[in-house]
CSV table of C-alpha atoms and ligand atoms in Angstrom, one decimal:
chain,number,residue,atom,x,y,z
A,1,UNK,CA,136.8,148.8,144.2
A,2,UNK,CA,138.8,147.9,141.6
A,3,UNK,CA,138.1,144.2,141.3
A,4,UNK,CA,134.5,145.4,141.2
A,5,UNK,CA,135.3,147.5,138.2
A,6,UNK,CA,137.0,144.4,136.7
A,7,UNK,CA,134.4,142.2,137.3
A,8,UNK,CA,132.2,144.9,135.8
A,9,UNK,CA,134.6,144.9,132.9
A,10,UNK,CA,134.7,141.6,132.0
A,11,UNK,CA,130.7,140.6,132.6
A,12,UNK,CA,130.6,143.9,129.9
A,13,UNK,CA,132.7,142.0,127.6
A,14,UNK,CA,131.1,139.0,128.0
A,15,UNK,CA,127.5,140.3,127.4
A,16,UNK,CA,129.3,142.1,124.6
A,17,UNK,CA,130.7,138.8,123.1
A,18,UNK,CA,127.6,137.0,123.9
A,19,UNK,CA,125.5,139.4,122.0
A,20,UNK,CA,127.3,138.6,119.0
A,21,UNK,CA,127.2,135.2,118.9
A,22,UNK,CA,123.7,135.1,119.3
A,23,UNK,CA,123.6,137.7,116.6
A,24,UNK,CA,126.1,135.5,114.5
A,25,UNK,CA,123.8,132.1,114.8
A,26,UNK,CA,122.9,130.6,111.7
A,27,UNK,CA,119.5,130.1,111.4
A,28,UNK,CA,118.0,126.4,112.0
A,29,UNK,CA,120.9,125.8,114.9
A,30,UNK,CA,118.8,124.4,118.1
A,31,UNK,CA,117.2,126.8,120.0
A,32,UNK,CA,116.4,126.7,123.7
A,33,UNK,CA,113.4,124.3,123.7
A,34,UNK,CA,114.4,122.4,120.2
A,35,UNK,CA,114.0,119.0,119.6
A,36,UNK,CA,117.0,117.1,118.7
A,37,UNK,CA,116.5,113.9,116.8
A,38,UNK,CA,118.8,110.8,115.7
A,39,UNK,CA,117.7,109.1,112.6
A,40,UNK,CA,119.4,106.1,111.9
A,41,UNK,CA,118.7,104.5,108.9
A,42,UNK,CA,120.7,101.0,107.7
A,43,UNK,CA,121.8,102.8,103.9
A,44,UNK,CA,124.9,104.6,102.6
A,45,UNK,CA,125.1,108.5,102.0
A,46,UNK,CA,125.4,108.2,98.8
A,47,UNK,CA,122.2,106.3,98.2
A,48,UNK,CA,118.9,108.1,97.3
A,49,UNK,CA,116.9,107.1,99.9
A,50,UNK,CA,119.6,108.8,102.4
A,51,UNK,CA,119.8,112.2,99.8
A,52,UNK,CA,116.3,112.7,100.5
A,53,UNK,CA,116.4,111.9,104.2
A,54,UNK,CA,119.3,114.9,104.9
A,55,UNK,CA,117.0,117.0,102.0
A,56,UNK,CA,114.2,116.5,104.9
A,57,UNK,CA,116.0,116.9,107.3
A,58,UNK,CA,117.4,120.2,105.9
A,59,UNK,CA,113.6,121.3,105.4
A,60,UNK,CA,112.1,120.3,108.8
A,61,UNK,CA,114.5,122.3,110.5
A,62,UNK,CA,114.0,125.2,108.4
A,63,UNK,CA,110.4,125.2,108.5
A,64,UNK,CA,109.9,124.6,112.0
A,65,UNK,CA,112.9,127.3,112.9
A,66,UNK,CA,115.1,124.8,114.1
A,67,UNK,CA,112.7,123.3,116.9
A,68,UNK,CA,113.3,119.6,115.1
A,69,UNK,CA,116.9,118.8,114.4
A,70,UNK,CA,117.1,115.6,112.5
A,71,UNK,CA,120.7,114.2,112.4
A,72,UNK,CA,121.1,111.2,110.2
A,73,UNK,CA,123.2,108.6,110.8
A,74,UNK,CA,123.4,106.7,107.7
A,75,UNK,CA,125.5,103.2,106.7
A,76,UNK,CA,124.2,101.1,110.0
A,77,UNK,CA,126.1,103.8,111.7
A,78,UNK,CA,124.0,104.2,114.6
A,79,UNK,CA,122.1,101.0,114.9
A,80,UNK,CA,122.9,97.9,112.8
A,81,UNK,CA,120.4,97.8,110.5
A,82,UNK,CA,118.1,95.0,112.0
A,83,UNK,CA,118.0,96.7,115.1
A,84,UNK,CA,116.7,100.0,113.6
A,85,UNK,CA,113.1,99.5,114.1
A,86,UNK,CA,113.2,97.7,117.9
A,87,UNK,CA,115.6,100.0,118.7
A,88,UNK,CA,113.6,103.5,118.3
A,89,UNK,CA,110.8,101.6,119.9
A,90,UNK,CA,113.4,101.2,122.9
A,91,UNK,CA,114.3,104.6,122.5
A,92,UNK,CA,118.1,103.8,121.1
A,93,UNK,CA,117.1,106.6,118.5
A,94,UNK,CA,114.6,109.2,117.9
A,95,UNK,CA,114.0,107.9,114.5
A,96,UNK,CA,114.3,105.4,111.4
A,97,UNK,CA,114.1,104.1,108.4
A,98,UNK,CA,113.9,100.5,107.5
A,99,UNK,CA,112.5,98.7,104.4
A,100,UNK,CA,109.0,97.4,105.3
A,101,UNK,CA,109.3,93.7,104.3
A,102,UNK,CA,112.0,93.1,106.0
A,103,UNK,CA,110.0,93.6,109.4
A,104,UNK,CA,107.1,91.2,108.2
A,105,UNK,CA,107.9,88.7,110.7
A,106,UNK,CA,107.5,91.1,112.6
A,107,UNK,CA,103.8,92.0,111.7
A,108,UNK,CA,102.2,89.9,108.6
A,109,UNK,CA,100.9,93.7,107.2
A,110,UNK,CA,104.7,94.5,106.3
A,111,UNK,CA,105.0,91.5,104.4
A,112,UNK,CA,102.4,93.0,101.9
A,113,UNK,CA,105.1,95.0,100.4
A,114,UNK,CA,106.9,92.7,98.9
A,115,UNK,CA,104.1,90.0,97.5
A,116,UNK,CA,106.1,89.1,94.0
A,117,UNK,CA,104.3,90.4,91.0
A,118,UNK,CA,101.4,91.8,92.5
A,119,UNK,CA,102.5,95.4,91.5
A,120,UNK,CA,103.7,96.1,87.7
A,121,UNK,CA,105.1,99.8,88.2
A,122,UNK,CA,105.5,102.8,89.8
A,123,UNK,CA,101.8,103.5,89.3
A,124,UNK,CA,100.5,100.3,90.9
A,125,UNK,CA,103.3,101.0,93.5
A,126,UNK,CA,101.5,104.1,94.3
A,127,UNK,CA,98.1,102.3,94.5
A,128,UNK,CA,99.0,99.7,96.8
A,129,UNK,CA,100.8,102.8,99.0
A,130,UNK,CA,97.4,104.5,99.2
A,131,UNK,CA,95.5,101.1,100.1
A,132,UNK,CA,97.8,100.1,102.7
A,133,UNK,CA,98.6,103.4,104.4
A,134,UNK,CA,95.8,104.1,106.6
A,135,UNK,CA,96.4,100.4,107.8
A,136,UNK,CA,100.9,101.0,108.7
A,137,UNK,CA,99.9,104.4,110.2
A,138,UNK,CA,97.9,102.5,112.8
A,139,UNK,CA,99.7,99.4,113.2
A,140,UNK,CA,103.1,102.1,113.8
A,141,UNK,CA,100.9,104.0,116.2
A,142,UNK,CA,99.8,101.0,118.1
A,143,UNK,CA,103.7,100.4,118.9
A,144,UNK,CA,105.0,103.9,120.1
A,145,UNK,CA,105.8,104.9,116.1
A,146,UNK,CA,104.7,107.9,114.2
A,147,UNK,CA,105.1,107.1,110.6
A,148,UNK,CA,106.4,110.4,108.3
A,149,UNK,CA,106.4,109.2,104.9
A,150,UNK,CA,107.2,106.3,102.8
A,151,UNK,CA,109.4,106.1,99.3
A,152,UNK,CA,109.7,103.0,96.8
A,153,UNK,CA,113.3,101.5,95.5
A,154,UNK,CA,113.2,100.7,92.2
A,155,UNK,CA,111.8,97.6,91.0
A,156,UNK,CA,113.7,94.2,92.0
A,157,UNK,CA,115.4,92.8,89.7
A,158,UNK,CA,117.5,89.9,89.4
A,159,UNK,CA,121.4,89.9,88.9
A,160,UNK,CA,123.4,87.0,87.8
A,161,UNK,CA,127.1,85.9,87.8
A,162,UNK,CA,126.3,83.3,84.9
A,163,UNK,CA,123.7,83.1,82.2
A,164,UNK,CA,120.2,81.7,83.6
A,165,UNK,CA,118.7,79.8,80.7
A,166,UNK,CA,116.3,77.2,82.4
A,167,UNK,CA,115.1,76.5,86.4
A,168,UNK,CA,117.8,74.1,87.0
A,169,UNK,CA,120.6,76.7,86.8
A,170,UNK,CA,119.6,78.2,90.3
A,171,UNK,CA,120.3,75.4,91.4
A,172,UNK,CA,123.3,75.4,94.4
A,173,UNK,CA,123.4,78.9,93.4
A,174,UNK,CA,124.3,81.2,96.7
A,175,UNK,CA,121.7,84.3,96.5
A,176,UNK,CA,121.7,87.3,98.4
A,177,UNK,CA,119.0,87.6,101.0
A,178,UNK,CA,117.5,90.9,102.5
A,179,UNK,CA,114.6,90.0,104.3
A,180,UNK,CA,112.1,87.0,104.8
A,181,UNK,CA,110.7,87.1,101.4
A,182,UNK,CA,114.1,87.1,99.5
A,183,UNK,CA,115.1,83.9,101.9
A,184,UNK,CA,112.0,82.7,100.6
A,185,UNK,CA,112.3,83.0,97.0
A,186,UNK,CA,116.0,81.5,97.8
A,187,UNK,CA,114.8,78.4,99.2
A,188,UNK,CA,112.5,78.3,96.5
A,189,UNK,CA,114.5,78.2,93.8
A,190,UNK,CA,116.7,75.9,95.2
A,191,UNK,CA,119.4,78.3,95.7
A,192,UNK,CA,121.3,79.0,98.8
A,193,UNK,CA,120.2,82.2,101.0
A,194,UNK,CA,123.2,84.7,102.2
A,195,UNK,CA,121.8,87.4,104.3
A,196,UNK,CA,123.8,90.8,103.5
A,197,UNK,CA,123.4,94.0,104.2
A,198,UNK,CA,122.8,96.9,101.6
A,199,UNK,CA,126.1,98.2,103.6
A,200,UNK,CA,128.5,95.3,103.1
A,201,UNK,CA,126.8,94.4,99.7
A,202,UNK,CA,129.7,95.8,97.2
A,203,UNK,CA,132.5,94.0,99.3
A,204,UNK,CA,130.8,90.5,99.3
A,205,UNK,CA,129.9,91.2,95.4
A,206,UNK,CA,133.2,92.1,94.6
A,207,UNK,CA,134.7,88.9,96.5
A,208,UNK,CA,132.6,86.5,94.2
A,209,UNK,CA,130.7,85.5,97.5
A,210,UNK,CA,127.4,86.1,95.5
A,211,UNK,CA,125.7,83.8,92.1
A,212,UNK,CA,122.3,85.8,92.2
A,213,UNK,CA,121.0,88.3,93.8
A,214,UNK,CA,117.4,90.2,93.8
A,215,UNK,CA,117.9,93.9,94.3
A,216,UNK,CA,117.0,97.3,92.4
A,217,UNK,CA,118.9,99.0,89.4
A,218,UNK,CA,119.9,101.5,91.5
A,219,UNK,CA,121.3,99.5,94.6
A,220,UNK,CA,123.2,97.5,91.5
A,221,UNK,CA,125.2,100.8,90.7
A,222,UNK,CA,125.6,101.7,94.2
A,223,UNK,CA,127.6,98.4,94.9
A,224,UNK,CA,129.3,98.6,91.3
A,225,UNK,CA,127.6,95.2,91.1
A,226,UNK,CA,129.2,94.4,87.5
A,227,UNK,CA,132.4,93.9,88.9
A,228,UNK,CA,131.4,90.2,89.1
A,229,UNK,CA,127.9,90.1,88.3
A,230,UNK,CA,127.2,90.7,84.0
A,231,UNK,CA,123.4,89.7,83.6
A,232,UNK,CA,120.7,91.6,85.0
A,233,UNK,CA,117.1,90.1,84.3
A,234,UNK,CA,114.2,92.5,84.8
A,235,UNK,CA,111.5,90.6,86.4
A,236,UNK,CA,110.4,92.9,88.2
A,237,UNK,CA,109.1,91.3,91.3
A,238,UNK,CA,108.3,94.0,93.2
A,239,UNK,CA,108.7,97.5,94.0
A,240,UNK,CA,109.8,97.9,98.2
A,241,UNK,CA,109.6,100.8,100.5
A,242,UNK,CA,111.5,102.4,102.8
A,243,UNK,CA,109.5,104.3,105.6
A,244,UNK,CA,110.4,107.0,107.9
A,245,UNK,CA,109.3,107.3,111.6
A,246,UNK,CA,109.5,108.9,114.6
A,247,UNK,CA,109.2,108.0,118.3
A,248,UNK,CA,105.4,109.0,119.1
A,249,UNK,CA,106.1,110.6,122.2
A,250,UNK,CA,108.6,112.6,120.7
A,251,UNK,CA,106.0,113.9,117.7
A,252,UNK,CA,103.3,114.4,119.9
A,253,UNK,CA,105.2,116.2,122.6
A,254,UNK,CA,105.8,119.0,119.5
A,255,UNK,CA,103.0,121.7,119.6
A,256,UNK,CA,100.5,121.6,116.5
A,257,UNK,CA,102.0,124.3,114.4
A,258,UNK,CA,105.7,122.2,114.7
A,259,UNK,CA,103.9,119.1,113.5
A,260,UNK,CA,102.1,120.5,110.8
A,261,UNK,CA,105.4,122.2,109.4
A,262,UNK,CA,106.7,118.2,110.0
A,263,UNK,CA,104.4,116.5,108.1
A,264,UNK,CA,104.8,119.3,105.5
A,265,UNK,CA,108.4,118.7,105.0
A,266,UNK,CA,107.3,114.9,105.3
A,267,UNK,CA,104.7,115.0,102.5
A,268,UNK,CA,107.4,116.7,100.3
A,269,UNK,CA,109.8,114.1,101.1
A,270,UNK,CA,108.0,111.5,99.7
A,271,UNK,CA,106.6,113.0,96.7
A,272,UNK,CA,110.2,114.2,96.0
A,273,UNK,CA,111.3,110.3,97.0
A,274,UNK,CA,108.7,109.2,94.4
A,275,UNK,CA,109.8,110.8,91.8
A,276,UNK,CA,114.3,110.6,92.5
A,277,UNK,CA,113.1,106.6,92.6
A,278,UNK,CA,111.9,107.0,89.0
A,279,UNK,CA,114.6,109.0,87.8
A,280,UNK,CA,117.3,107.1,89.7
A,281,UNK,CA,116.3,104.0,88.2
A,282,UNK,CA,116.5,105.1,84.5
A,283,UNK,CA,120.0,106.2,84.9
A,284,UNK,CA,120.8,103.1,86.9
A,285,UNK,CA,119.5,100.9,83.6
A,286,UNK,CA,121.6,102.9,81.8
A,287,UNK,CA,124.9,102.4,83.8
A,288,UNK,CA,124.7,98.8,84.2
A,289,UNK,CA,124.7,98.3,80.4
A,290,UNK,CA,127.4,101.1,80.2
A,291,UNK,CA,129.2,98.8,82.7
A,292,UNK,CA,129.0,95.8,80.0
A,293,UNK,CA,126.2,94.5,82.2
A,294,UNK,CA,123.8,92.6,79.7
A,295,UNK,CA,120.1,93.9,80.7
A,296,UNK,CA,117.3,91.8,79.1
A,297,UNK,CA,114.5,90.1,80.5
A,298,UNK,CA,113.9,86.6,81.4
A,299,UNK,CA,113.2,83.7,79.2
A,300,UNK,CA,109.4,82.9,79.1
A,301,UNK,CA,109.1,79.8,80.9
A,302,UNK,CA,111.2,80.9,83.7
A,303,UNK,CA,108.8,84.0,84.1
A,304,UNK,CA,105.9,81.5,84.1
A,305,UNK,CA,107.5,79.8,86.7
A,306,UNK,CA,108.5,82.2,89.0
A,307,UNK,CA,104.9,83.7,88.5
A,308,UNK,CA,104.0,80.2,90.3
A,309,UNK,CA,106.7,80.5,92.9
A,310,UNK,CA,104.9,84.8,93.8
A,311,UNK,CA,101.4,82.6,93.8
A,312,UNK,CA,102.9,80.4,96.4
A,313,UNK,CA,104.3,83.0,98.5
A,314,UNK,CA,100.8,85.1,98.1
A,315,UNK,CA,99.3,81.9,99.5
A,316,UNK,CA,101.6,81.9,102.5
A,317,UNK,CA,101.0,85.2,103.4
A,318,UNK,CA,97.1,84.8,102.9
A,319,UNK,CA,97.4,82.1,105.4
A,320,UNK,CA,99.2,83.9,108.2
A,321,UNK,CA,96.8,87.3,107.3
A,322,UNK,CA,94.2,88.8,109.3
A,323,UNK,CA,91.3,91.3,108.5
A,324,UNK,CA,92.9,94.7,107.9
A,325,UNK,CA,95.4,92.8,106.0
A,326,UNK,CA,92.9,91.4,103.7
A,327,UNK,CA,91.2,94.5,103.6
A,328,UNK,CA,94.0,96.1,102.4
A,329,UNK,CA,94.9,93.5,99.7
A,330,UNK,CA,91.5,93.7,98.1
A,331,UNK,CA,91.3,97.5,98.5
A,332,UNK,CA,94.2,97.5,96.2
A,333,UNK,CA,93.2,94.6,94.1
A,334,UNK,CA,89.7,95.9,93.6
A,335,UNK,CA,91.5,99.3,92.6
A,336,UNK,CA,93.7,98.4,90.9
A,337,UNK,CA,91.2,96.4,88.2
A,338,UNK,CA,89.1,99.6,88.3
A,339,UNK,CA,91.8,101.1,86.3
B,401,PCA,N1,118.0,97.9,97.7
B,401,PCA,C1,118.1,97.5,99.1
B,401,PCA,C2,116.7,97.1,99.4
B,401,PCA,C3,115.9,97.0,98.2
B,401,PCA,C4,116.9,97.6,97.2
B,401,PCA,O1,116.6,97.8,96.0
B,401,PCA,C5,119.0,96.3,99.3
B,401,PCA,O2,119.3,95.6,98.3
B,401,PCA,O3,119.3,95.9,100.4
């Protein structure tokens, strides 16, 4: 009798303590029947980009009561950074972001995104976004992917260890490379192409590995880029996107009211990301020169030139592009003259 009354005792005090911990839960932690969800994306925590992934995060798991956790795994942590996308399509993670040019090997469509010169600013950005969505929701459908939302960098611009006053001094010059198209303009130029990653950028900067190298304003600050780099040309050759997706069986395993309250906090990620872009990269401007960073734009003939050098790329990709991709370039183009 008495170790039943014990028993009894203790289940009581269990229920008891059990009570108040549900009680004590802050709201948003995973409930029975809650999706969790690694994100792994390839760029710092510091970084914009990754501010206004953990801001969406933060959302989605408030509007949806917690039934979609996001964790984000930033810096490569997760998956190195080229293995982000084959890698939620293989189900290493439930989500990611990657930079769309650097997949256009991949698919020729990516590669649209960073066609030099073809977009002057944020407001062209946003028309080529429009013309080409439709097109990178299907083609991320077709393998496995459900796309959430897309956000710009600031425009690429070119950073320089010595003054560039005519063609000849890229020359032998070793240049950072992110993705085909910066390998391209490399070769190009007649410089040497060094892939690096946004991650081990600073170190390789601040160890004089790099001459030149084609980034945004705002990765410049991020990797304290004047520590060896003091000229900063804005030649703004075009304005890349990070997207956000999610494994398709995962979204369409939520129920409709989850996944509307998904793409809400989605659609307010990347109006927000929009905008933090924009703002990000006026500060950045700011802080390079602060840094002693001289910030000018390139001398004439070089610009006519490397307008020539974004013709020959365009013509490369034109070559390798089929219908929708077309479609989609003269959906902006057509658009974009309209104005
Ligand atoms: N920063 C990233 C991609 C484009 C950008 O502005 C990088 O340099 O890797």
């Amino acid at each position: 009798m008495k170790t039943i009354q014990r028993v009894m005792c203790r289940l009581g005090k269990g229920l008891f303590l059990g009570f108040f911990f549900v009680m004590a839960m802050p709201t948003g932690v995973a409930q029975a029947g809650a999706v969790h969800v690694d994100l792994a994306t390839a760029y710092g925590a510091d970084n914009f980009h990754t501010r206004n992934l953990q801001q969406f995060a933060d959302d989605t798991r408030k509007l949806t009561n917690g039934q979609v956790d996001f964790a984000i795994h930033a810096g490569g942590s997760l998956l190195k950074p080229t293995d982000i996308y084959a890698g939620v399509r293989m189900g290493k993670a439930g989500a990611g972001e990657v930079i769309m040019s650097s997949l256009s090997k991949e698919h020729v469509l990516f590669g649209i995104d960073a066609l030099p010169f073809i977009v002057s600013g944020y407001e062209d950005a946003r028309r080529l976004w429009a013309a080409s969505r439709p097109a990178m929701e299907k083609l991320l459908h077709e393998q496995g992917l459900q796309l959430l939302y897309a956000v710009p960098w600031p425009p690429q611009n070119l950073y320089s260890r010595r003054e560039i006053g005519t063609m000849k001094d890229f020359k032998g010059l070793s240049m950072r490379s992110y993705g085909p198209a910066t390998e391209r303009i490399a070769e190009l130029i007649g410089a040497r192409p060094m892939t690096i990653q946004a991650v081990d950028l600073e170190k390789a900067i601040a160890e004089e590995k790099l001459d030149l190298i084609l980034t945004s304003s705002s990765t410049g600050v991020d990797t304290r880029a004047w520590t060896t780099l003091k000229h900063y040309y804005k030649v703004s050759a075009w304005i890349p996107k990070n997207m956000v997706f999610i494994d398709r069986k995962l979204y369409d395993g939520l129920d409709t009211r989850t996944r509307e309250k998904l793409d809400e906090a989605a659609r307010s990620a990347e109006e927000r990301g929009w905008r933090l872009s924009q703002e990000s990269n006026q500060s950045a401007e700011n802080q390079l020169a602060a840094n002693k960073v001289s910030v000018s734009t390139i001398d004439f003939i070089i610009r006519s030139y490397l307008d020539r050098l974004g013709e020959t790329l365009a013509r490369e990709w034109l070559k390798k592009a089929g219908n929708d991709e077309l479609s989609v370039l003269l959906k902006y183009t057509t658009e974009r003259s309209a104005r």
